[in-house]
PDB file of C-alpha atoms in Angstrom:
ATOM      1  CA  UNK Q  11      72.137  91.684  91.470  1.00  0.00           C
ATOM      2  CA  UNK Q  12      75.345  92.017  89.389  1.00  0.00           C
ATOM      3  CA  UNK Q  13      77.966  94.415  90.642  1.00  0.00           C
ATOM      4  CA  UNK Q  14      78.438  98.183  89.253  1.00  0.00           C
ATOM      5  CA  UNK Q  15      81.759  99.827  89.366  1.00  0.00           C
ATOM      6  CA  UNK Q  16      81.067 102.914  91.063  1.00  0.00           C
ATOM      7  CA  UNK Q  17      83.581 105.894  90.057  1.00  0.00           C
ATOM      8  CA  UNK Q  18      84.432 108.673  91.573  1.00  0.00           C
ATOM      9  CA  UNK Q  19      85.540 111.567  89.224  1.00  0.00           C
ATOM     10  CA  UNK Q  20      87.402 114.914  91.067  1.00  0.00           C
ATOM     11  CA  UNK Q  21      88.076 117.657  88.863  1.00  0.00           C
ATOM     12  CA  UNK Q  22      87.572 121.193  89.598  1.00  0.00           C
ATOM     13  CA  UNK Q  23      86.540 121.565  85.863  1.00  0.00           C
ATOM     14  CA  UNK Q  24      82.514 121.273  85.524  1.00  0.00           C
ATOM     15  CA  UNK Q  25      82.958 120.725  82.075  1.00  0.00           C
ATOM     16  CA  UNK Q  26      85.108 117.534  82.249  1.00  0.00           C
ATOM     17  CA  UNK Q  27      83.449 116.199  85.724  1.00  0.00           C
ATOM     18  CA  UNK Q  28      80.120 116.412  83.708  1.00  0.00           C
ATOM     19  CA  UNK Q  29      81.633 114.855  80.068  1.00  0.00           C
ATOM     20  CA  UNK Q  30      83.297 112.021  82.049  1.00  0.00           C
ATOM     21  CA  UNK Q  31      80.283 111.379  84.488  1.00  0.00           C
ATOM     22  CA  UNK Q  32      78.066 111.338  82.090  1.00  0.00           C
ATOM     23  CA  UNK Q  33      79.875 109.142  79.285  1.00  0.00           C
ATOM     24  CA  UNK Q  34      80.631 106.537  81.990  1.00  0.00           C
ATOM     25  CA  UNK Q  35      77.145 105.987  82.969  1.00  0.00           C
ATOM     26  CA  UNK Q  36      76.170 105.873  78.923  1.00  0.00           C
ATOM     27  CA  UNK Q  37      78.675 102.877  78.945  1.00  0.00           C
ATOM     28  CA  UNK Q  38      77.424 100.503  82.544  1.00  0.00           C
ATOM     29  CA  UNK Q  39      79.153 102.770  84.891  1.00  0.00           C
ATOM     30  CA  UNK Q  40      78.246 103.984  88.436  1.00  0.00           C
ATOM     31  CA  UNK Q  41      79.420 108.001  88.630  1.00  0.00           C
ATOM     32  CA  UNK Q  42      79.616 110.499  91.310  1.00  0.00           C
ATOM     33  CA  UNK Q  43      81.636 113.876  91.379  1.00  0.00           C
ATOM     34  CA  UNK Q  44      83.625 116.629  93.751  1.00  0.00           C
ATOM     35  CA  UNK Q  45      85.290 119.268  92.741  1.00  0.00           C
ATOM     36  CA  UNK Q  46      88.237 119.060  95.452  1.00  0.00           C
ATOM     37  CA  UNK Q  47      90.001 117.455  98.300  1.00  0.00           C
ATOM     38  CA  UNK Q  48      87.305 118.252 100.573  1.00  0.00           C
ATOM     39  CA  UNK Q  49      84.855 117.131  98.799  1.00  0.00           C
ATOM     40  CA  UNK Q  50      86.430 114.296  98.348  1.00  0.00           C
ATOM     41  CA  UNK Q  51      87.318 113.272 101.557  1.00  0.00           C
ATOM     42  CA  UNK Q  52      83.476 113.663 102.523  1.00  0.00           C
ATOM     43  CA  UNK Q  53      82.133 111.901  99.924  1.00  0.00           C
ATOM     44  CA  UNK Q  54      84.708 108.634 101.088  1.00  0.00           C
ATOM     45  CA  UNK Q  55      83.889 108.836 105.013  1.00  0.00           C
ATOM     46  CA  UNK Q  56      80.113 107.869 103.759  1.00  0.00           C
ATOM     47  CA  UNK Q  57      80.300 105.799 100.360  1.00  0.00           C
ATOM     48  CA  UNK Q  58      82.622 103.263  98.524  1.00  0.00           C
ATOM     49  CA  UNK Q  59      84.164 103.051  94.840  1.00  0.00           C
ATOM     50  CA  UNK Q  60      85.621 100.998  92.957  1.00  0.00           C
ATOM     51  CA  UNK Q  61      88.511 103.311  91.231  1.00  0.00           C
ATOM     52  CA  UNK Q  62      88.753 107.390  91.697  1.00  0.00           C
ATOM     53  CA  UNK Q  63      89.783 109.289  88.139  1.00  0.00           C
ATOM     54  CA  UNK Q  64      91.855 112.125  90.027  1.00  0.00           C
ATOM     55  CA  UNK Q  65      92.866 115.292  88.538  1.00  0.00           C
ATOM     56  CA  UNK Q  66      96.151 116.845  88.962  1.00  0.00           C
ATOM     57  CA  UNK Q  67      96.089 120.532  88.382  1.00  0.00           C
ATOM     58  CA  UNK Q  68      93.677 121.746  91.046  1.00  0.00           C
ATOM     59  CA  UNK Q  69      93.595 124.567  93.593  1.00  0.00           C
ATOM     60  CA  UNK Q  70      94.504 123.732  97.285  1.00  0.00           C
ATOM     61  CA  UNK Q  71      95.662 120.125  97.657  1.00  0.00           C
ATOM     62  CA  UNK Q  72      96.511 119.001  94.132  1.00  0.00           C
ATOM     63  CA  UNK Q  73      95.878 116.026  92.818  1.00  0.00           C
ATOM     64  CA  UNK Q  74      99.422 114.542  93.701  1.00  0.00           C
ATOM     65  CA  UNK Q  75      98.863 115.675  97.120  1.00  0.00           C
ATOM     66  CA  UNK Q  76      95.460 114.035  97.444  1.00  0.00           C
ATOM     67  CA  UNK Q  77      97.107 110.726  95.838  1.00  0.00           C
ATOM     68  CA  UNK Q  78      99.837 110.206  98.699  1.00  0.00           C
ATOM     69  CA  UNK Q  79      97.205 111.205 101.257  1.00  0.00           C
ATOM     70  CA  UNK Q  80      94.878 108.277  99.887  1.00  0.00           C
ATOM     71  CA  UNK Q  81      97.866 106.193  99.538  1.00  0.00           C
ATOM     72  CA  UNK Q  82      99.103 106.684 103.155  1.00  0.00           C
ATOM     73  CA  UNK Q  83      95.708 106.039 104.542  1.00  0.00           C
ATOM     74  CA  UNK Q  84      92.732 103.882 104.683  1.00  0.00           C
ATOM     75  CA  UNK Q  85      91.778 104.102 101.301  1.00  0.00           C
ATOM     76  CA  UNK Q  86      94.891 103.066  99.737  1.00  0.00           C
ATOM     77  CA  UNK Q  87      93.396 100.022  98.308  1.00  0.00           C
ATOM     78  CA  UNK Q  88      91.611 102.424  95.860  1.00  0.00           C
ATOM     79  CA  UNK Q  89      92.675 102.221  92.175  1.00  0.00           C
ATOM     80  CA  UNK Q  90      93.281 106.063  91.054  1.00  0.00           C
ATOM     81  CA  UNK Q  91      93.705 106.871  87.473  1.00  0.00           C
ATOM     82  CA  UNK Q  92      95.299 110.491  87.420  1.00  0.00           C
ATOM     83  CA  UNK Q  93      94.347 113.215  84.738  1.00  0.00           C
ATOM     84  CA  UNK Q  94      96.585 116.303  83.844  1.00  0.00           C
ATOM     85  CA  UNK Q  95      97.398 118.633  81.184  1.00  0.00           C
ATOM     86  CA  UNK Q  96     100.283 118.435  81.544  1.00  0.00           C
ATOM     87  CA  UNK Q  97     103.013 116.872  79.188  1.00  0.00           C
ATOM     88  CA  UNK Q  98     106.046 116.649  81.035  1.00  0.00           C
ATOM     89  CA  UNK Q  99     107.362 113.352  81.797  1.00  0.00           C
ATOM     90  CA  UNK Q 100     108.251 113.958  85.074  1.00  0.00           C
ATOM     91  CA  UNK Q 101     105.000 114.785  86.248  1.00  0.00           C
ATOM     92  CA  UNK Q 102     103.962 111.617  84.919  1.00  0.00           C
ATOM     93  CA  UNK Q 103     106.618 109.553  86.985  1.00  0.00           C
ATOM     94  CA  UNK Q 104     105.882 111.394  89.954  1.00  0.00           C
ATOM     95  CA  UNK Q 105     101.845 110.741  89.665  1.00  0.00           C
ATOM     96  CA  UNK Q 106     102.826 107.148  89.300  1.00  0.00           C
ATOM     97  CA  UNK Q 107     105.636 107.269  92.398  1.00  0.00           C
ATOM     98  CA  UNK Q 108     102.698 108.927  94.437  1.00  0.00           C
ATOM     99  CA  UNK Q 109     101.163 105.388  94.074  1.00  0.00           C
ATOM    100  CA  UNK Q 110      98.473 106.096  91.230  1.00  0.00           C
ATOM    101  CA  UNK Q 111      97.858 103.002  89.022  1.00  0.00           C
ATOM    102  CA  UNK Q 112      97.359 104.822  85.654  1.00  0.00           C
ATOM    103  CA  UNK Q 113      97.652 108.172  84.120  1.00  0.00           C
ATOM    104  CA  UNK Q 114      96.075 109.955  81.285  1.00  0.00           C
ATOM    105  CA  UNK Q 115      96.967 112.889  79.735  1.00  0.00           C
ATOM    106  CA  UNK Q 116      94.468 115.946  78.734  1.00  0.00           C
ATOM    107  CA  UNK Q 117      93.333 116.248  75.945  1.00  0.00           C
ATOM    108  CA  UNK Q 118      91.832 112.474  75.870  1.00  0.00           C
ATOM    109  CA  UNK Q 119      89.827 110.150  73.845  1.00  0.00           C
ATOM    110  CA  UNK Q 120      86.614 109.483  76.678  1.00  0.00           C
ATOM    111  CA  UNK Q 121      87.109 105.536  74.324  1.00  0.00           C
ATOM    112  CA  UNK Q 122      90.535 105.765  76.209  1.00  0.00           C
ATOM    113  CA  UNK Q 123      89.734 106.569  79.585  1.00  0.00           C
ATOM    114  CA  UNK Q 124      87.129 104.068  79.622  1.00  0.00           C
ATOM    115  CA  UNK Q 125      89.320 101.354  78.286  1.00  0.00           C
ATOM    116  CA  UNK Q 126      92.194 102.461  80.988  1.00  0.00           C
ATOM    117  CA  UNK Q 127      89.475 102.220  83.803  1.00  0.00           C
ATOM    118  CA  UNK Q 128      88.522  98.782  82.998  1.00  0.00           C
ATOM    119  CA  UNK Q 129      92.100  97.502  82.653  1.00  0.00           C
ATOM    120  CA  UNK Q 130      93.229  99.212  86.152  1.00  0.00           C
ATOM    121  CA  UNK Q 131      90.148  97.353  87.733  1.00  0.00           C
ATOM    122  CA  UNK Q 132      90.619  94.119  85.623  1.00  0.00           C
ATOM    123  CA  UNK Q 133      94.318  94.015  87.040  1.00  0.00           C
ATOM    124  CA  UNK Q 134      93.342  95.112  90.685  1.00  0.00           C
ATOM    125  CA  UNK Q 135      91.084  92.135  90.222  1.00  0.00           C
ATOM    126  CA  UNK Q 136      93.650  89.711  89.657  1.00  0.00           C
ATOM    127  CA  UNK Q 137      95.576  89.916  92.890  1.00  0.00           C
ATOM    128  CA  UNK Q 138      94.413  86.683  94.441  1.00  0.00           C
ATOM    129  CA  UNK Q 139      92.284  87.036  97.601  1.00  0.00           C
ATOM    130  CA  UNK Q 140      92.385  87.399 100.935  1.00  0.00           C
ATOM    131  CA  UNK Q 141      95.873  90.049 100.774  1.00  0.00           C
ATOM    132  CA  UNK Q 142      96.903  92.911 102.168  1.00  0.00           C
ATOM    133  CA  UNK Q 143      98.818  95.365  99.968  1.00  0.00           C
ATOM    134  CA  UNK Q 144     102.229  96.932 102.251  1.00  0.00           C
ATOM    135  CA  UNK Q 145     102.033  99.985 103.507  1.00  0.00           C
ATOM    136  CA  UNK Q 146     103.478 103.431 101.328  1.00  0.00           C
ATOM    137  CA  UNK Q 147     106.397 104.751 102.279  1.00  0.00           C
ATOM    138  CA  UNK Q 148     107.982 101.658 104.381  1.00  0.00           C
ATOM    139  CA  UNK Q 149     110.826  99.529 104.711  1.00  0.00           C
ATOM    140  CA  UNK Q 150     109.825  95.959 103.373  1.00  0.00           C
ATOM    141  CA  UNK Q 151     112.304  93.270 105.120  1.00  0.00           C
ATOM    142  CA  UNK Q 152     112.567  89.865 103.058  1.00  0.00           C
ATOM    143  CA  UNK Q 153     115.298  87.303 104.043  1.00  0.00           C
ATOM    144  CA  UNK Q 154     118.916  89.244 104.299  1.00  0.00           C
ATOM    145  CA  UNK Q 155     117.093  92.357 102.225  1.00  0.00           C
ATOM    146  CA  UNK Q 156     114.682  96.031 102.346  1.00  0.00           C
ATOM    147  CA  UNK Q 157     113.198  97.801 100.267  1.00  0.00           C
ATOM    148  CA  UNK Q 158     112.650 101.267 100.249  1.00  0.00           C
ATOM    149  CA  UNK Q 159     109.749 102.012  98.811  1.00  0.00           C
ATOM    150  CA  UNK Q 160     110.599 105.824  98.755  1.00  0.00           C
ATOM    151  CA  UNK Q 161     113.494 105.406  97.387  1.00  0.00           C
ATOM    152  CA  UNK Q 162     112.666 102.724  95.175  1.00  0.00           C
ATOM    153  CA  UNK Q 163     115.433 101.025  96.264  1.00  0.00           C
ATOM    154  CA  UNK Q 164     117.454  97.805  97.454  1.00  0.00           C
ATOM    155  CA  UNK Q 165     119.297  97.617 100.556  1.00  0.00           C
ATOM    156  CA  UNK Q 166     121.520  94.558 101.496  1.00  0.00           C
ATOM    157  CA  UNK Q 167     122.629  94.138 105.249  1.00  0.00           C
ATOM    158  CA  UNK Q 168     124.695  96.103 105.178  1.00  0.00           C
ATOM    159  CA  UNK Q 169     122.393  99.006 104.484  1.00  0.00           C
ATOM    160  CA  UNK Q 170     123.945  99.532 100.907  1.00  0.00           C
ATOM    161  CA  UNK Q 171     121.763 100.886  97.957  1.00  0.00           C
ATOM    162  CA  UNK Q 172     120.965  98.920  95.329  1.00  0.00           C
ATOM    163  CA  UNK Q 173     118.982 100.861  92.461  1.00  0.00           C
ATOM    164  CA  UNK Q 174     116.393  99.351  90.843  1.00  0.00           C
ATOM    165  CA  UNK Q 175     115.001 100.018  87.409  1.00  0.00           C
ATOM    166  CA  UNK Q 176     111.251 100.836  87.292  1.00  0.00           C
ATOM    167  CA  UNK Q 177     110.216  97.964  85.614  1.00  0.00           C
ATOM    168  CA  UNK Q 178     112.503  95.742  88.475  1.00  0.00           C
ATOM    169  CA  UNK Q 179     110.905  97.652  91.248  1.00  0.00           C
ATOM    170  CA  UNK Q 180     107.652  97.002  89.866  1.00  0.00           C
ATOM    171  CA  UNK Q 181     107.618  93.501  89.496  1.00  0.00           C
ATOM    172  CA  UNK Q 182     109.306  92.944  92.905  1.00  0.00           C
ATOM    173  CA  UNK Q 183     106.475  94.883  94.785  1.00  0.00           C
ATOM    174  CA  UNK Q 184     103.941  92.403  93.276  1.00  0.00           C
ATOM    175  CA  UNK Q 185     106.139  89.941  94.268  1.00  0.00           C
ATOM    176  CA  UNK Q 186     106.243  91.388  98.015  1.00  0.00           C
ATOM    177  CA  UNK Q 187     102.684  92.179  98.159  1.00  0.00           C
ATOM    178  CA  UNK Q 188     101.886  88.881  97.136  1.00  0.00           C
ATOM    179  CA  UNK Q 189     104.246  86.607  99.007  1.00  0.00           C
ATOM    180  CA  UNK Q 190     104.458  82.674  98.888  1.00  0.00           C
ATOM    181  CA  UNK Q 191     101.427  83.037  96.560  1.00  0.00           C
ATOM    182  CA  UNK Q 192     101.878  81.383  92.950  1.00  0.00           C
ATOM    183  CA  UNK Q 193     101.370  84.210  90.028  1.00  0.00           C
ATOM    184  CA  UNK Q 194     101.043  82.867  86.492  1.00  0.00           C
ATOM    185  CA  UNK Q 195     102.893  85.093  83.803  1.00  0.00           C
ATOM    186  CA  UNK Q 196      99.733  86.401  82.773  1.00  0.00           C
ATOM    187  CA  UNK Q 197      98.962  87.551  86.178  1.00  0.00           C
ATOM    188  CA  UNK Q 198     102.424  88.909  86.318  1.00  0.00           C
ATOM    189  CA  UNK Q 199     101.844  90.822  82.957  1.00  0.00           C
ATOM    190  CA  UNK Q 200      99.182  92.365  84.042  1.00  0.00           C
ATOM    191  CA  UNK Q 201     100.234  93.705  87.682  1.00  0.00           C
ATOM    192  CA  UNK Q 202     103.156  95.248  86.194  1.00  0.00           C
ATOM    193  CA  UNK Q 203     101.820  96.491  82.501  1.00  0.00           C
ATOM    194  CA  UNK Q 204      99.957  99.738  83.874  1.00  0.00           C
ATOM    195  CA  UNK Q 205     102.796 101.690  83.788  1.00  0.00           C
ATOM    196  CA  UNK Q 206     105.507 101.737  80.967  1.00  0.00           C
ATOM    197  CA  UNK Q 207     104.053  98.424  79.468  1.00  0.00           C
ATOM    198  CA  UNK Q 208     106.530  98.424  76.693  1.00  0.00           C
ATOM    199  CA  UNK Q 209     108.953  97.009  79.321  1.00  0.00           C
ATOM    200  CA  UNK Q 210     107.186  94.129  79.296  1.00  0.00           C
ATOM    201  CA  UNK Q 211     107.078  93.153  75.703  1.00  0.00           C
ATOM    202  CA  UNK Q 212     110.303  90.697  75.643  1.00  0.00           C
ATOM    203  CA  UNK Q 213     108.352  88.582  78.951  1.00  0.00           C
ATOM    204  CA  UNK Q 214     108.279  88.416  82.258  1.00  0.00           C
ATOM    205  CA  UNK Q 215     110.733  85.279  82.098  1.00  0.00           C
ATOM    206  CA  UNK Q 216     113.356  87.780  81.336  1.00  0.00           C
ATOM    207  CA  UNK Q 217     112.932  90.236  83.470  1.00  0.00           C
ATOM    208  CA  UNK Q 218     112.199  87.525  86.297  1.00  0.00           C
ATOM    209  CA  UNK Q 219     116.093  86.573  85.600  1.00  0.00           C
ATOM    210  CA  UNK Q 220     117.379  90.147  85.974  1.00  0.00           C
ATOM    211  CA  UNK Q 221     115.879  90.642  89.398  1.00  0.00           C
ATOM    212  CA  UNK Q 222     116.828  87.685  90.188  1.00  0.00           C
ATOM    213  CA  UNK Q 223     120.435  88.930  89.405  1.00  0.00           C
ATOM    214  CA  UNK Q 224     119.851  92.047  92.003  1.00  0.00           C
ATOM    215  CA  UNK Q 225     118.768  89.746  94.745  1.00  0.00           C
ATOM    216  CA  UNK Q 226     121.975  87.452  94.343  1.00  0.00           C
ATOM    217  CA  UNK Q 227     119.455  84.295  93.360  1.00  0.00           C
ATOM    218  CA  UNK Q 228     121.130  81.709  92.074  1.00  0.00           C
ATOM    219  CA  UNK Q 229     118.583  80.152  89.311  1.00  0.00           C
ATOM    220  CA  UNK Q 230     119.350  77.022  89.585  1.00  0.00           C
ATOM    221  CA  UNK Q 231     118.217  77.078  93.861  1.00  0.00           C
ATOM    222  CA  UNK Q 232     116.693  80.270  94.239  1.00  0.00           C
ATOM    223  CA  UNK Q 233     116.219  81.456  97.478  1.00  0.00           C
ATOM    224  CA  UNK Q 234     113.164  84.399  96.965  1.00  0.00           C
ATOM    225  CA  UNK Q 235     111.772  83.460  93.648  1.00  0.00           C
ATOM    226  CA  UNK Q 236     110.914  79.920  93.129  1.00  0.00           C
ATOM    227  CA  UNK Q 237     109.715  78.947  89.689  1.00  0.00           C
ATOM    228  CA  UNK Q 238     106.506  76.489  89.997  1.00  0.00           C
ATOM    229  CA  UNK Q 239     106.993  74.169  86.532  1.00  0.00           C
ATOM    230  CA  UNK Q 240     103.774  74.962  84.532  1.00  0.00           C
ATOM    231  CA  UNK Q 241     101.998  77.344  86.309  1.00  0.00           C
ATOM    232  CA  UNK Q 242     104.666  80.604  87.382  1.00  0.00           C
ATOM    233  CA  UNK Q 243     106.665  82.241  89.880  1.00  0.00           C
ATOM    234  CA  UNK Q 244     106.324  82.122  93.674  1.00  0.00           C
ATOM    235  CA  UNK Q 245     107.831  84.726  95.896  1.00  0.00           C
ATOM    236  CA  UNK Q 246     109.235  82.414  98.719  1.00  0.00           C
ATOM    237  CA  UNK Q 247     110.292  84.522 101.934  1.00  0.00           C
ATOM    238  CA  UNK Q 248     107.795  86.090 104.319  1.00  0.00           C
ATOM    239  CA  UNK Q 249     107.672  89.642 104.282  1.00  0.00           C
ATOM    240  CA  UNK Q 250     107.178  92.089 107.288  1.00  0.00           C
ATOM    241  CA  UNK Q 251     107.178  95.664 107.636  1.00  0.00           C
ATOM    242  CA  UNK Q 252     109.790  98.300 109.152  1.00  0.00           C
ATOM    243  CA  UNK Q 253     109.257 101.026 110.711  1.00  0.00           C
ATOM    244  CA  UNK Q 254     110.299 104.365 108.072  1.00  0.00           C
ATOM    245  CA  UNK Q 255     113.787 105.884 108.846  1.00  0.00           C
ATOM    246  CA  UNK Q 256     114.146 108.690 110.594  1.00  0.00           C
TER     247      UNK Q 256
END
């Protein structure tokens, strides 16, 4: 029996849970609802899903709140697509530094949201198999570097800061999460599009070469990312995991 992506919508609105729900299913889709955190939680200790559609302005925990909890524990290998109404950027960036793969903005198209589901899944489906994603809020140690990925940062050995633009932080987690495994462009593309994919537009060949530049790679004899002729990029160095600063 074929697979059915099973969603999970929470949204204290009854309206939207019951719009959303119910124009899923109308398209292939598996649905179930909760109004809150709790409800949440409850409904994950007994049943898995494929991707959770997470509001942000709720009462209680909020939906950034329940993001970094889901992030930080054993359901962080859930896709979440974040609603809000509201407009401000920041909120945005913050939904997405919470560790949310998408984010949608009320009033919405339902045609959108259903396109943006099956694009977060498509891409979450790409990572080849048999990987762990690293753990939120960590220090990632590769060769004579960490990341911070609170921060969203570089440090050398010396412990020096090295900022990273979001579109450079985003490719090098893939490349972290995915170490001494070859990633076609395509691949690459789609990893990194989900958020700001305009960034993207000029290749990943370029933007390859900058973070190369932050990591001190020579291009020639890289060290950390090895091209493979004719099929992509390999991150080369074994990662491991350090324990959060103090």
């Amino acid at each position: 029996m074929d697979h059915v992506d099973h969603i999970l919508i929470v949204d204290d609105d009854r309206e939207i849970r019951e719009l959303v729900s119910g124009y899923l299913q109308k398209n292939g889709l598996r649905t179930s609802v909760a109004a809150d955190g709790r409800q949440m939680r409850s409904f994950l200790d007994a049943n898995a899903v494929d991707l959770i559609v997470l509001d942000v302005m709720m009462p209680g925990d909020d939906g950034l709140v329940l993001c970094r909890e889901l992030r930080s524990g054993r359901h962080k290998a859930i896709p979440i697509l974040m609603l809000t109404a509201r407009t401000d950027e920041m909120d945005r960036i913050l939904g997405l530094e919470m560790g949310a793969d998408d984010y949608l903005a009320k009033p919405f198209a339902a045609r959108e949201l259903l396109a943006r589901i099956k694009a977060v899944l498509r891409r979450t489906r790409m990572l080849p198999p048999n990987l762990q994603i690293s753990e939120a809020g960590q220090l990632l140690t590769f060769g004579a570097w960490r990341l911070d990925t609170v921060a969203r940062h570089l440090l050398d050995k010396d412990g020096t800061a090295i900022a990273l633009s979001g579109a450079e932080y985003r490719l090098l987690r893939v490349f972290i999460d995915h170490p001494q495994r070859v990633l076609n462009r395509d691949q690459l593309l789609s990893l990194t599009q989900g958020r700001d994919a305009e960034l993207f537009d000029r290749s990943i060949d370029l933007l390859v070469s900058r973070l190369r530049q932050r990591l001190g790679d020579d291009a020639r004899e890289p060290t950390y990312i090895k091209t493979v002729r004719s099929e992509g990029y390999v991150f080369s160095v074994p990662v491991e995991i350090s324990e959060p600063r103090q």
